[in-house]
Each structure stands twice: as structure tokens, then as C-alpha cells.
PDB file of C-alpha atoms in Angstrom:
ATOM      1  CA  MET A 217      49.750  46.143  97.259  1.00  0.00           C
ATOM      2  CA  PRO A 218      51.626  48.407  99.774  1.00  0.00           C
ATOM      3  CA  ALA A 219      54.456  49.085  97.307  1.00  0.00           C
ATOM      4  CA  VAL A 220      52.051  49.968  94.495  1.00  0.00           C
ATOM      5  CA  PHE A 221      50.066  52.174  96.862  1.00  0.00           C
ATOM      6  CA  VAL A 222      53.147  54.142  97.943  1.00  0.00           C
ATOM      7  CA  LEU A 223      54.228  54.729  94.343  1.00  0.00           C
ATOM      8  CA  ILE A 224      50.774  55.857  93.213  1.00  0.00           C
ATOM      9  CA  TRP A 225      50.131  58.015  96.291  1.00  0.00           C
ATOM     10  CA  SER A 226      53.498  59.743  95.850  1.00  0.00           C
ATOM     11  CA  THR A 227      52.494  60.952  92.395  1.00  0.00           C
ATOM     12  CA  GLY A 228      49.591  62.902  93.888  1.00  0.00           C
ATOM     13  CA  PHE A 229      51.913  65.628  95.151  1.00  0.00           C
ATOM     14  CA  ILE A 230      53.683  65.768  91.784  1.00  0.00           C
ATOM     15  CA  VAL A 231      50.380  66.048  89.935  1.00  0.00           C
ATOM     16  CA  ALA A 232      49.353  68.882  92.266  1.00  0.00           C
ATOM     17  CA  ARG A 233      52.391  70.898  91.259  1.00  0.00           C
ATOM     18  CA  TYR A 234      52.077  69.893  87.616  1.00  0.00           C
ATOM     19  CA  GLY A 235      48.489  71.050  87.311  1.00  0.00           C
ATOM     20  CA  MET A 236      48.443  74.078  89.608  1.00  0.00           C
ATOM     21  CA  PRO A 237      49.646  76.696  87.074  1.00  0.00           C
ATOM     22  CA  TYR A 238      46.548  75.985  84.985  1.00  0.00           C
ATOM     23  CA  ALA A 239      43.749  75.426  87.498  1.00  0.00           C
ATOM     24  CA  PRO A 240      42.517  76.721  90.855  1.00  0.00           C
ATOM     25  CA  PRO A 241      42.840  73.827  93.314  1.00  0.00           C
ATOM     26  CA  LEU A 242      39.255  73.332  94.437  1.00  0.00           C
ATOM     27  CA  LYS A 243      37.771  73.627  90.960  1.00  0.00           C
ATOM     28  CA  PHE A 244      40.258  71.056  89.741  1.00  0.00           C
ATOM     29  CA  LEU A 245      39.381  68.742  92.616  1.00  0.00           C
ATOM     30  CA  ALA A 246      35.642  69.195  92.074  1.00  0.00           C
ATOM     31  CA  VAL A 247      35.984  68.101  88.442  1.00  0.00           C
ATOM     32  CA  ARG A 248      38.217  65.238  89.538  1.00  0.00           C
ATOM     33  CA  TYR A 249      35.656  64.039  92.076  1.00  0.00           C
ATOM     34  CA  ALA A 250      32.800  64.272  89.557  1.00  0.00           C
ATOM     35  CA  LEU A 251      34.665  62.285  86.896  1.00  0.00           C
ATOM     36  CA  SER A 252      35.806  59.744  89.483  1.00  0.00           C
ATOM     37  CA  VAL A 253      32.249  59.213  90.737  1.00  0.00           C
ATOM     38  CA  LEU A 254      31.110  58.674  87.145  1.00  0.00           C
ATOM     39  CA  CYS A 255      33.846  56.082  86.580  1.00  0.00           C
ATOM     40  CA  PHE A 256      32.987  54.275  89.806  1.00  0.00           C
ATOM     41  CA  LEU A 257      29.279  54.234  88.929  1.00  0.00           C
ATOM     42  CA  VAL A 258      30.039  52.652  85.555  1.00  0.00           C
ATOM     43  CA  TRP A 259      32.324  50.125  87.254  1.00  0.00           C
ATOM     44  CA  VAL A 260      29.667  49.290  89.850  1.00  0.00           C
ATOM     45  CA  ARG A 261      27.049  48.899  87.122  1.00  0.00           C
ATOM     46  CA  LEU A 262      29.209  46.557  85.050  1.00  0.00           C
ATOM     47  CA  ALA A 263      30.187  44.487  88.081  1.00  0.00           C
ATOM     48  CA  ARG A 264      26.581  44.365  89.352  1.00  0.00           C
ATOM     49  CA  VAL A 265      27.682  45.189  92.887  1.00  0.00           C
ATOM     50  CA  SER A 266      24.973  45.720  95.508  1.00  0.00           C
ATOM     51  CA  TRP A 267      24.737  49.035  97.316  1.00  0.00           C
ATOM     52  CA  PRO A 268      24.682  49.098 101.151  1.00  0.00           C
ATOM     53  CA  ARG A 269      21.228  48.724 102.667  1.00  0.00           C
ATOM     54  CA  ASP A 270      22.230  50.218 106.006  1.00  0.00           C
ATOM     55  CA  GLY A 271      21.803  53.987 106.054  1.00  0.00           C
ATOM     56  CA  ALA A 272      24.459  54.313 108.760  1.00  0.00           C
ATOM     57  CA  GLN A 273      27.008  52.740 106.424  1.00  0.00           C
ATOM     58  CA  TRP A 274      26.266  55.409 103.827  1.00  0.00           C
ATOM     59  CA  GLY A 275      26.771  58.090 106.473  1.00  0.00           C
ATOM     60  CA  HIS A 276      30.064  56.635 107.713  1.00  0.00           C
ATOM     61  CA  LEU A 277      31.418  56.367 104.171  1.00  0.00           C
ATOM     62  CA  ALA A 278      30.365  59.956 103.485  1.00  0.00           C
ATOM     63  CA  VAL A 279      32.214  61.196 106.575  1.00  0.00           C
ATOM     64  CA  THR A 280      35.403  59.395 105.531  1.00  0.00           C
ATOM     65  CA  GLY A 281      35.055  60.826 102.037  1.00  0.00           C
ATOM     66  CA  ILE A 282      34.791  64.376 103.325  1.00  0.00           C
ATOM     67  CA  LEU A 283      37.801  63.907 105.612  1.00  0.00           C
ATOM     68  CA  MET A 284      40.096  61.789 103.426  1.00  0.00           C
ATOM     69  CA  GLN A 285      39.238  63.368 100.086  1.00  0.00           C
ATOM     70  CA  ALA A 286      37.843  66.900 100.480  1.00  0.00           C
ATOM     71  CA  GLY A 287      39.741  67.894 103.627  1.00  0.00           C
ATOM     72  CA  TYR A 288      43.013  66.147 102.877  1.00  0.00           C
ATOM     73  CA  LEU A 289      43.317  66.814  99.149  1.00  0.00           C
ATOM     74  CA  GLY A 290      41.862  70.293  99.455  1.00  0.00           C
ATOM     75  CA  GLY A 291      44.513  71.226 101.996  1.00  0.00           C
ATOM     76  CA  VAL A 292      47.359  69.687  99.995  1.00  0.00           C
ATOM     77  CA  TRP A 293      46.393  71.251  96.671  1.00  0.00           C
ATOM     78  CA  ALA A 294      45.680  74.664  98.187  1.00  0.00           C
ATOM     79  CA  ALA A 295      49.046  74.610  99.991  1.00  0.00           C
ATOM     80  CA  VAL A 296      50.863  73.844  96.735  1.00  0.00           C
ATOM     81  CA  ARG A 297      48.923  76.587  94.983  1.00  0.00           C
ATOM     82  CA  ALA A 298      49.916  79.015  97.756  1.00  0.00           C
ATOM     83  CA  GLY A 299      53.606  78.297  97.179  1.00  0.00           C
ATOM     84  CA  MET A 300      54.577  75.258  99.244  1.00  0.00           C
ATOM     85  CA  GLY A 301      56.715  72.743  97.360  1.00  0.00           C
ATOM     86  CA  SER A 302      55.343  69.287  96.651  1.00  0.00           C
ATOM     87  CA  GLY A 303      58.158  67.661  98.620  1.00  0.00           C
ATOM     88  CA  LEU A 304      57.613  69.738 101.741  1.00  0.00           C
ATOM     89  CA  VAL A 305      53.837  69.338 101.892  1.00  0.00           C
ATOM     90  CA  ALA A 306      54.317  65.580 101.449  1.00  0.00           C
ATOM     91  CA  LEU A 307      56.707  65.570 104.389  1.00  0.00           C
ATOM     92  CA  LEU A 308      54.405  67.561 106.652  1.00  0.00           C
ATOM     93  CA  VAL A 309      51.291  65.466 106.093  1.00  0.00           C
ATOM     94  CA  SER A 310      53.329  62.305 106.606  1.00  0.00           C
ATOM     95  CA  ILE A 311      53.531  63.009 110.324  1.00  0.00           C
ATOM     96  CA  GLN A 312      50.204  61.135 110.321  1.00  0.00           C
ATOM     97  CA  PRO A 313      51.624  57.815 111.647  1.00  0.00           C
ATOM     98  CA  VAL A 314      52.793  59.519 114.841  1.00  0.00           C
ATOM     99  CA  LEU A 315      49.413  61.170 115.426  1.00  0.00           C
ATOM    100  CA  THR A 316      47.671  57.862 114.759  1.00  0.00           C
ATOM    101  CA  ALA A 317      49.869  55.968 117.219  1.00  0.00           C
ATOM    102  CA  VAL A 318      49.478  58.620 119.923  1.00  0.00           C
ATOM    103  CA  TRP A 319      45.699  58.631 119.525  1.00  0.00           C
ATOM    104  CA  LEU A 320      45.492  54.834 119.668  1.00  0.00           C
ATOM    105  CA  SER A 321      47.648  54.670 122.780  1.00  0.00           C
ATOM    106  CA  MET A 322      45.506  57.328 124.471  1.00  0.00           C
ATOM    107  CA  ARG A 323      42.381  55.320 123.627  1.00  0.00           C
ATOM    108  CA  GLY A 324      43.804  52.118 125.069  1.00  0.00           C
ATOM    109  CA  GLY A 325      45.009  50.656 121.792  1.00  0.00           C
ATOM    110  CA  THR A 326      48.112  48.518 121.521  1.00  0.00           C
ATOM    111  CA  VAL A 327      51.263  50.004 120.023  1.00  0.00           C
ATOM    112  CA  SER A 328      54.281  47.792 120.714  1.00  0.00           C
ATOM    113  CA  GLY A 329      57.698  49.043 121.757  1.00  0.00           C
ATOM    114  CA  ARG A 330      59.133  47.983 118.423  1.00  0.00           C
ATOM    115  CA  GLN A 331      56.455  49.937 116.591  1.00  0.00           C
ATOM    116  CA  TRP A 332      57.152  53.017 118.702  1.00  0.00           C
ATOM    117  CA  ALA A 333      60.840  52.664 117.826  1.00  0.00           C
ATOM    118  CA  GLY A 334      59.972  52.414 114.145  1.00  0.00           C
ATOM    119  CA  LEU A 335      57.676  55.430 114.337  1.00  0.00           C
ATOM    120  CA  ALA A 336      60.359  57.444 116.122  1.00  0.00           C
ATOM    121  CA  LEU A 337      63.015  56.490 113.575  1.00  0.00           C
ATOM    122  CA  GLY A 338      60.744  57.305 110.659  1.00  0.00           C
ATOM    123  CA  PHE A 339      59.773  60.619 112.247  1.00  0.00           C
ATOM    124  CA  ALA A 340      63.437  61.485 112.815  1.00  0.00           C
ATOM    125  CA  GLY A 341      64.111  60.804 109.146  1.00  0.00           C
ATOM    126  CA  LEU A 342      61.313  63.159 108.152  1.00  0.00           C
ATOM    127  CA  VAL A 343      62.555  65.873 110.541  1.00  0.00           C
ATOM    128  CA  LEU A 344      66.008  65.616 108.992  1.00  0.00           C
ATOM    129  CA  VAL A 345      64.604  66.335 105.554  1.00  0.00           C
ATOM    130  CA  VAL A 346      62.071  68.948 106.721  1.00  0.00           C
ATOM    131  CA  LEU A 347      64.737  71.006 108.515  1.00  0.00           C
ATOM    132  CA  ARG A 348      66.731  71.161 105.307  1.00  0.00           C
ATOM    133  CA  LYS A 349      63.654  72.329 103.421  1.00  0.00           C
ATOM    134  CA  LEU A 350      62.882  74.966 106.033  1.00  0.00           C
ATOM    135  CA  GLU A 351      66.441  76.311 105.839  1.00  0.00           C
ATOM    136  CA  GLN A 352      65.973  76.919 102.120  1.00  0.00           C
ATOM    137  CA  GLY A 353      62.961  79.158 102.875  1.00  0.00           C
ATOM    138  CA  GLY A 354      60.335  80.515 100.514  1.00  0.00           C
ATOM    139  CA  GLU A 355      57.783  77.750 101.061  1.00  0.00           C
ATOM    140  CA  VAL A 356      56.571  78.300 104.610  1.00  0.00           C
ATOM    141  CA  SER A 357      53.959  80.860 105.626  1.00  0.00           C
ATOM    142  CA  ALA A 358      51.033  80.934 108.025  1.00  0.00           C
ATOM    143  CA  MET A 359      48.703  80.093 105.143  1.00  0.00           C
ATOM    144  CA  THR A 360      50.678  77.197 103.675  1.00  0.00           C
ATOM    145  CA  MET A 361      51.362  75.701 107.116  1.00  0.00           C
ATOM    146  CA  GLY A 362      47.699  76.044 108.081  1.00  0.00           C
ATOM    147  CA  LEU A 363      46.569  74.291 104.907  1.00  0.00           C
ATOM    148  CA  ALA A 364      49.110  71.498 105.357  1.00  0.00           C
ATOM    149  CA  VAL A 365      48.064  70.980 108.986  1.00  0.00           C
ATOM    150  CA  MET A 366      44.409  70.855 107.924  1.00  0.00           C
ATOM    151  CA  ALA A 367      45.269  68.154 105.408  1.00  0.00           C
ATOM    152  CA  LEU A 368      47.236  66.235 108.053  1.00  0.00           C
ATOM    153  CA  LEU A 369      44.430  66.322 110.615  1.00  0.00           C
ATOM    154  CA  SER A 370      41.813  65.418 108.000  1.00  0.00           C
ATOM    155  CA  ILE A 371      43.489  62.260 106.728  1.00  0.00           C
ATOM    156  CA  THR A 372      44.422  61.177 110.257  1.00  0.00           C
ATOM    157  CA  ALA A 373      40.848  61.574 111.495  1.00  0.00           C
ATOM    158  CA  GLY A 374      39.483  59.932 108.343  1.00  0.00           C
ATOM    159  CA  THR A 375      41.729  56.892 108.696  1.00  0.00           C
ATOM    160  CA  LEU A 376      40.826  56.367 112.344  1.00  0.00           C
ATOM    161  CA  TYR A 377      37.128  56.942 111.645  1.00  0.00           C
ATOM    162  CA  GLN A 378      37.082  54.422 108.800  1.00  0.00           C
ATOM    163  CA  LYS A 379      38.857  51.789 110.859  1.00  0.00           C
ATOM    164  CA  ARG A 380      36.422  52.307 113.744  1.00  0.00           C
ATOM    165  CA  PHE A 381      33.049  52.766 112.049  1.00  0.00           C
ATOM    166  CA  VAL A 382      33.067  51.629 108.409  1.00  0.00           C
ATOM    167  CA  ALA A 383      32.010  48.018 107.943  1.00  0.00           C
ATOM    168  CA  PRO A 384      33.736  46.069 105.154  1.00  0.00           C
ATOM    169  CA  CYS A 385      32.086  46.662 101.785  1.00  0.00           C
ATOM    170  CA  ASP A 386      32.995  46.576  98.115  1.00  0.00           C
ATOM    171  CA  VAL A 387      35.771  49.071  97.373  1.00  0.00           C
ATOM    172  CA  ARG A 388      33.947  50.391  94.288  1.00  0.00           C
ATOM    173  CA  ILE A 389      30.864  51.201  96.343  1.00  0.00           C
ATOM    174  CA  ALA A 390      33.010  52.855  98.995  1.00  0.00           C
ATOM    175  CA  GLY A 391      34.837  54.933  96.384  1.00  0.00           C
ATOM    176  CA  ALA A 392      31.644  56.148  94.743  1.00  0.00           C
ATOM    177  CA  ILE A 393      30.040  57.233  98.035  1.00  0.00           C
ATOM    178  CA  GLN A 394      33.187  58.795  99.464  1.00  0.00           C
ATOM    179  CA  LEU A 395      33.947  60.812  96.347  1.00  0.00           C
ATOM    180  CA  ALA A 396      30.328  61.934  95.942  1.00  0.00           C
ATOM    181  CA  ALA A 397      30.419  63.276  99.507  1.00  0.00           C
ATOM    182  CA  ALA A 398      33.749  64.976  98.808  1.00  0.00           C
ATOM    183  CA  LEU A 399      32.261  66.574  95.691  1.00  0.00           C
ATOM    184  CA  LEU A 400      29.299  67.994  97.616  1.00  0.00           C
ATOM    185  CA  ALA A 401      31.617  69.361 100.318  1.00  0.00           C
ATOM    186  CA  THR A 402      34.001  70.941  97.784  1.00  0.00           C
ATOM    187  CA  LEU A 403      31.554  72.567  95.356  1.00  0.00           C
ATOM    188  CA  PRO A 404      30.609  75.590  97.527  1.00  0.00           C
ATOM    189  CA  PHE A 405      34.284  76.491  98.032  1.00  0.00           C
ATOM    190  CA  ALA A 406      35.172  75.848  94.398  1.00  0.00           C
ATOM    191  CA  ALA A 407      32.460  78.319  93.376  1.00  0.00           C
ATOM    192  CA  LEU A 408      34.337  81.034  95.277  1.00  0.00           C
ATOM    193  CA  GLU A 409      37.447  80.660  93.114  1.00  0.00           C
ATOM    194  CA  ALA A 410      37.455  83.312  90.395  1.00  0.00           C
ATOM    195  CA  ASP A 411      39.943  81.779  87.954  1.00  0.00           C
ATOM    196  CA  PRO A 412      38.739  79.182  85.417  1.00  0.00           C
ATOM    197  CA  ILE A 413      40.518  75.938  84.593  1.00  0.00           C
ATOM    198  CA  GLN A 414      42.798  76.359  81.571  1.00  0.00           C
ATOM    199  CA  TRP A 415      42.522  73.128  79.638  1.00  0.00           C
ATOM    200  CA  ASN A 416      45.683  72.021  77.843  1.00  0.00           C
ATOM    201  CA  TRP A 417      47.924  68.963  77.692  1.00  0.00           C
ATOM    202  CA  HIS A 418      49.316  69.687  81.155  1.00  0.00           C
ATOM    203  CA  SER A 419      46.009  70.170  82.965  1.00  0.00           C
ATOM    204  CA  GLY A 420      44.300  67.430  80.942  1.00  0.00           C
ATOM    205  CA  GLY A 421      47.063  64.947  81.691  1.00  0.00           C
ATOM    206  CA  ALA A 422      47.026  65.872  85.373  1.00  0.00           C
ATOM    207  CA  MET A 423      43.252  65.368  85.455  1.00  0.00           C
ATOM    208  CA  ALA A 424      43.398  61.996  83.697  1.00  0.00           C
ATOM    209  CA  TRP A 425      46.085  60.716  86.074  1.00  0.00           C
ATOM    210  CA  SER A 426      44.235  62.106  89.096  1.00  0.00           C
ATOM    211  CA  VAL A 427      41.018  60.305  88.171  1.00  0.00           C
ATOM    212  CA  LEU A 428      42.310  56.983  86.860  1.00  0.00           C
ATOM    213  CA  ALA A 429      45.452  56.398  88.923  1.00  0.00           C
ATOM    214  CA  LEU A 430      44.869  58.362  92.122  1.00  0.00           C
ATOM    215  CA  SER A 431      41.111  58.182  92.718  1.00  0.00           C
ATOM    216  CA  LEU A 432      40.310  54.803  91.180  1.00  0.00           C
ATOM    217  CA  GLY A 433      43.681  53.256  92.002  1.00  0.00           C
ATOM    218  CA  GLY A 434      45.333  54.947  94.987  1.00  0.00           C
ATOM    219  CA  SER A 435      42.210  55.704  97.018  1.00  0.00           C
ATOM    220  CA  SER A 436      40.885  52.180  96.442  1.00  0.00           C
ATOM    221  CA  LEU A 437      44.175  50.661  97.607  1.00  0.00           C
ATOM    222  CA  LEU A 438      44.172  52.850 100.724  1.00  0.00           C
ATOM    223  CA  TYR A 439      40.616  51.779 101.544  1.00  0.00           C
ATOM    224  CA  MET A 440      41.541  48.087 101.222  1.00  0.00           C
ATOM    225  CA  LEU A 441      44.747  48.492 103.240  1.00  0.00           C
ATOM    226  CA  ILE A 442      42.869  50.175 106.104  1.00  0.00           C
ATOM    227  CA  GLN A 443      40.237  47.419 106.092  1.00  0.00           C
ATOM    228  CA  ARG A 444      42.847  44.647 106.186  1.00  0.00           C
ATOM    229  CA  GLY A 445      45.553  46.068 108.463  1.00  0.00           C
ATOM    230  CA  THR A 446      45.994  47.979 111.697  1.00  0.00           C
ATOM    231  CA  ALA A 447      45.767  51.755 111.525  1.00  0.00           C
ATOM    232  CA  THR A 448      49.341  52.145 112.772  1.00  0.00           C
ATOM    233  CA  ALA A 449      50.844  49.783 110.191  1.00  0.00           C
ATOM    234  CA  VAL A 450      48.863  51.245 107.297  1.00  0.00           C
ATOM    235  CA  THR A 451      49.611  54.869 108.085  1.00  0.00           C
ATOM    236  CA  SER A 452      53.291  54.057 108.602  1.00  0.00           C
ATOM    237  CA  LEU A 453      53.455  53.363 104.860  1.00  0.00           C
ATOM    238  CA  LEU A 454      52.872  57.081 104.349  1.00  0.00           C
ATOM    239  CA  TYR A 455      56.349  57.650 105.780  1.00  0.00           C
ATOM    240  CA  LEU A 456      57.642  56.289 102.461  1.00  0.00           C
ATOM    241  CA  VAL A 457      55.666  58.789 100.381  1.00  0.00           C
ATOM    242  CA  PRO A 458      57.882  61.859 101.013  1.00  0.00           C
ATOM    243  CA  PRO A 459      61.102  60.104  99.940  1.00  0.00           C
ATOM    244  CA  CYS A 460      59.405  58.848  96.785  1.00  0.00           C
ATOM    245  CA  THR A 461      57.958  62.311  96.158  1.00  0.00           C
ATOM    246  CA  ALA A 462      61.392  63.896  96.677  1.00  0.00           C
ATOM    247  CA  LEU A 463      62.921  61.571  94.083  1.00  0.00           C
ATOM    248  CA  MET A 464      60.142  62.285  91.603  1.00  0.00           C
ATOM    249  CA  ALA A 465      60.388  66.044  92.208  1.00  0.00           C
ATOM    250  CA  TRP A 466      64.139  65.842  91.637  1.00  0.00           C
ATOM    251  CA  LEU A 467      63.664  64.035  88.339  1.00  0.00           C
ATOM    252  CA  LEU A 468      60.776  66.163  87.048  1.00  0.00           C
ATOM    253  CA  PHE A 469      61.293  69.605  88.598  1.00  0.00           C
ATOM    254  CA  ALA A 470      64.988  69.566  89.561  1.00  0.00           C
ATOM    255  CA  GLU A 471      64.135  70.034  93.248  1.00  0.00           C
ATOM    256  CA  PRO A 472      67.480  69.424  95.003  1.00  0.00           C
ATOM    257  CA  ILE A 473      68.263  66.232  96.911  1.00  0.00           C
ATOM    258  CA  THR A 474      71.008  66.512  99.532  1.00  0.00           C
ATOM    259  CA  VAL A 475      72.910  63.993 101.610  1.00  0.00           C
ATOM    260  CA  ALA A 476      70.537  64.805 104.475  1.00  0.00           C
ATOM    261  CA  THR A 477      67.609  63.858 102.231  1.00  0.00           C
ATOM    262  CA  LEU A 478      69.183  60.502 101.387  1.00  0.00           C
ATOM    263  CA  VAL A 479      69.939  59.767 105.055  1.00  0.00           C
ATOM    264  CA  GLY A 480      66.358  60.710 105.939  1.00  0.00           C
ATOM    265  CA  ILE A 481      65.045  58.353 103.262  1.00  0.00           C
ATOM    266  CA  ALA A 482      67.082  55.463 104.696  1.00  0.00           C
ATOM    267  CA  MET A 483      65.930  56.165 108.267  1.00  0.00           C
ATOM    268  CA  THR A 484      62.324  56.359 107.108  1.00  0.00           C
ATOM    269  CA  ALA A 485      62.487  53.049 105.264  1.00  0.00           C
ATOM    270  CA  VAL A 486      63.956  51.254 108.292  1.00  0.00           C
ATOM    271  CA  GLY A 487      61.334  52.793 110.584  1.00  0.00           C
ATOM    272  CA  VAL A 488      58.469  51.618 108.377  1.00  0.00           C
ATOM    273  CA  SER A 489      60.008  48.142 108.238  1.00  0.00           C
ATOM    274  CA  LEU A 490      59.982  47.958 112.059  1.00  0.00           C
ATOM    275  CA  VAL A 491      56.317  49.018 112.270  1.00  0.00           C
ATOM    276  CA  VAL A 492      55.051  46.680 109.545  1.00  0.00           C
ATOM    277  CA  ARG A 493      57.028  43.671 110.771  1.00  0.00           C
ATOM    278  CA  SER A 494      55.751  44.238 114.299  1.00  0.00           C
ATOM    279  CA  GLN A 495      52.213  43.903 112.971  1.00  0.00           C
ATOM    280  CA  GLY A 496      52.975  40.443 111.678  1.00  0.00           C
TER     281      GLY A 496
END
């Protein structure tokens, strides 16, 4: 499950770049959320899954949907649209494991010395790659950095909130409620975008993958991983997303991979291994 999650989640940044020339980000996401909710509703209906009876559970799921879908994806897609490369935005939002660990330690949570070492090693690997990206220039501005930071804070807060407040429930129910809340939060901002979506094979393919693989697959896997594991161990998997994204971007868009990138990938993988093994 973790390996499949990392591979699927990594494609989200590639899809953002693939679809951005043909669609404003928030309109694209609004359509994605609407189609995803429809798919989840059909799935729930066929599986005859019961909806939560506790109103608080609905509210908690809605909050996580707004944070982990609308806030996170909105920031990522808008940053890519504004000119930030898919590899760099993936690297920036993957600082999440460090923020999660710091927050947990401040709140009295347990983060072992081995996990801290793994987090530090993974973070150092990311810094190595990010510095190289920053030296190349052209991707960083106040707007793109602000959007990336918003995405980072949103998914970090959403992960911690879900782990703290959301009771275990069927992943299809959770997906439907979370994405419906994300849709309602995104629609007012999408209405402000002047450009229409240009439907073609590129935008249609990006939409299909976003709905079926990312929303129904990736988001569902993330929900289950958070429910089953510690917040630190789960978020540490996101350290592996930037290296995977960098490889995909190299193959699809010829974004360069340097020796520093490869060294950063190795450091990141070892760091994640230390965090996940410490959990066991």
C-alpha cells in the first residue's frame, strides 16, 4: 500500500503540469471534485455502505476535505500555473514530515531519536535537490512560494486534524464527504477565473487520471494510511514523492536530473526507511 500510494501521489504533480496549459487550476479542480464525488456516490450505493449518523463526524470529514483537497491541491495547481515546476513544488510541500514531527513533539507526542535522524536525513536530501532547483531560477516568486507554502500548511494541518478527530469510517464515505466539502470551498474561487477549460486529449486525459487514480485511488490510500499508522510515519512517505516526481518529470518533460538530485534521492529513501522502521 505505501509503495502504490507514493507512485500514484507522485503523478499528481505531473498531471498538474500536463493539464495546466488547457485549464485554469481551480476550475479544473472543481470539475475533478464533482466527478469524484459522483464516482464515490455510485460506489457507496453499489456497496450499500452506511453513512455516518454522528453529525460531528460529518463536520470533521468536511474540515479534512477542505484542508487536504481544496487547500493543498489548490495551492499546488495554482503554483504550477504561475510558473513553478512540478518537481520544485513537490519538493517544497514535502517538508510536511518535519512540520508534523515538530508539532507532535510540541504537543507532547513521541518522536524517537531514530525517527528524528530519519527526518533530518530526508530533509537534508530535499534541501540538496531544492538548492539546485533554486540556482536554476525562473520558478520562484513571491506568488509561487506563497501558494506552495499554503499547500504545505494545508496538508500538514489536514493530516494532523484527521488523525486527532476523525473516527474510523468507510473510505468511500470519507472520500465522498471530503471531496464534496472541497468542491463547495473551491467553487467561489473557480468562478473568479476568466479562462474556460479547453477540452482535448491532454486535458481530458489529465481529468480522467485525476479522478480515477488520484481522487479515488491516491486520496483513499492516504486516508487509510493515516487511520492505520502514526502521523510521523505516514507523512514521511511524502519524502519519497519528490524523487519519484523528478524521475517522471525527467522522462516526460526532460526536466534535468543532476548528480545532486540522485544523491538527494538516496538520502531521502534512507531517511524514510529510518522513520518507518522506528514505527514498527
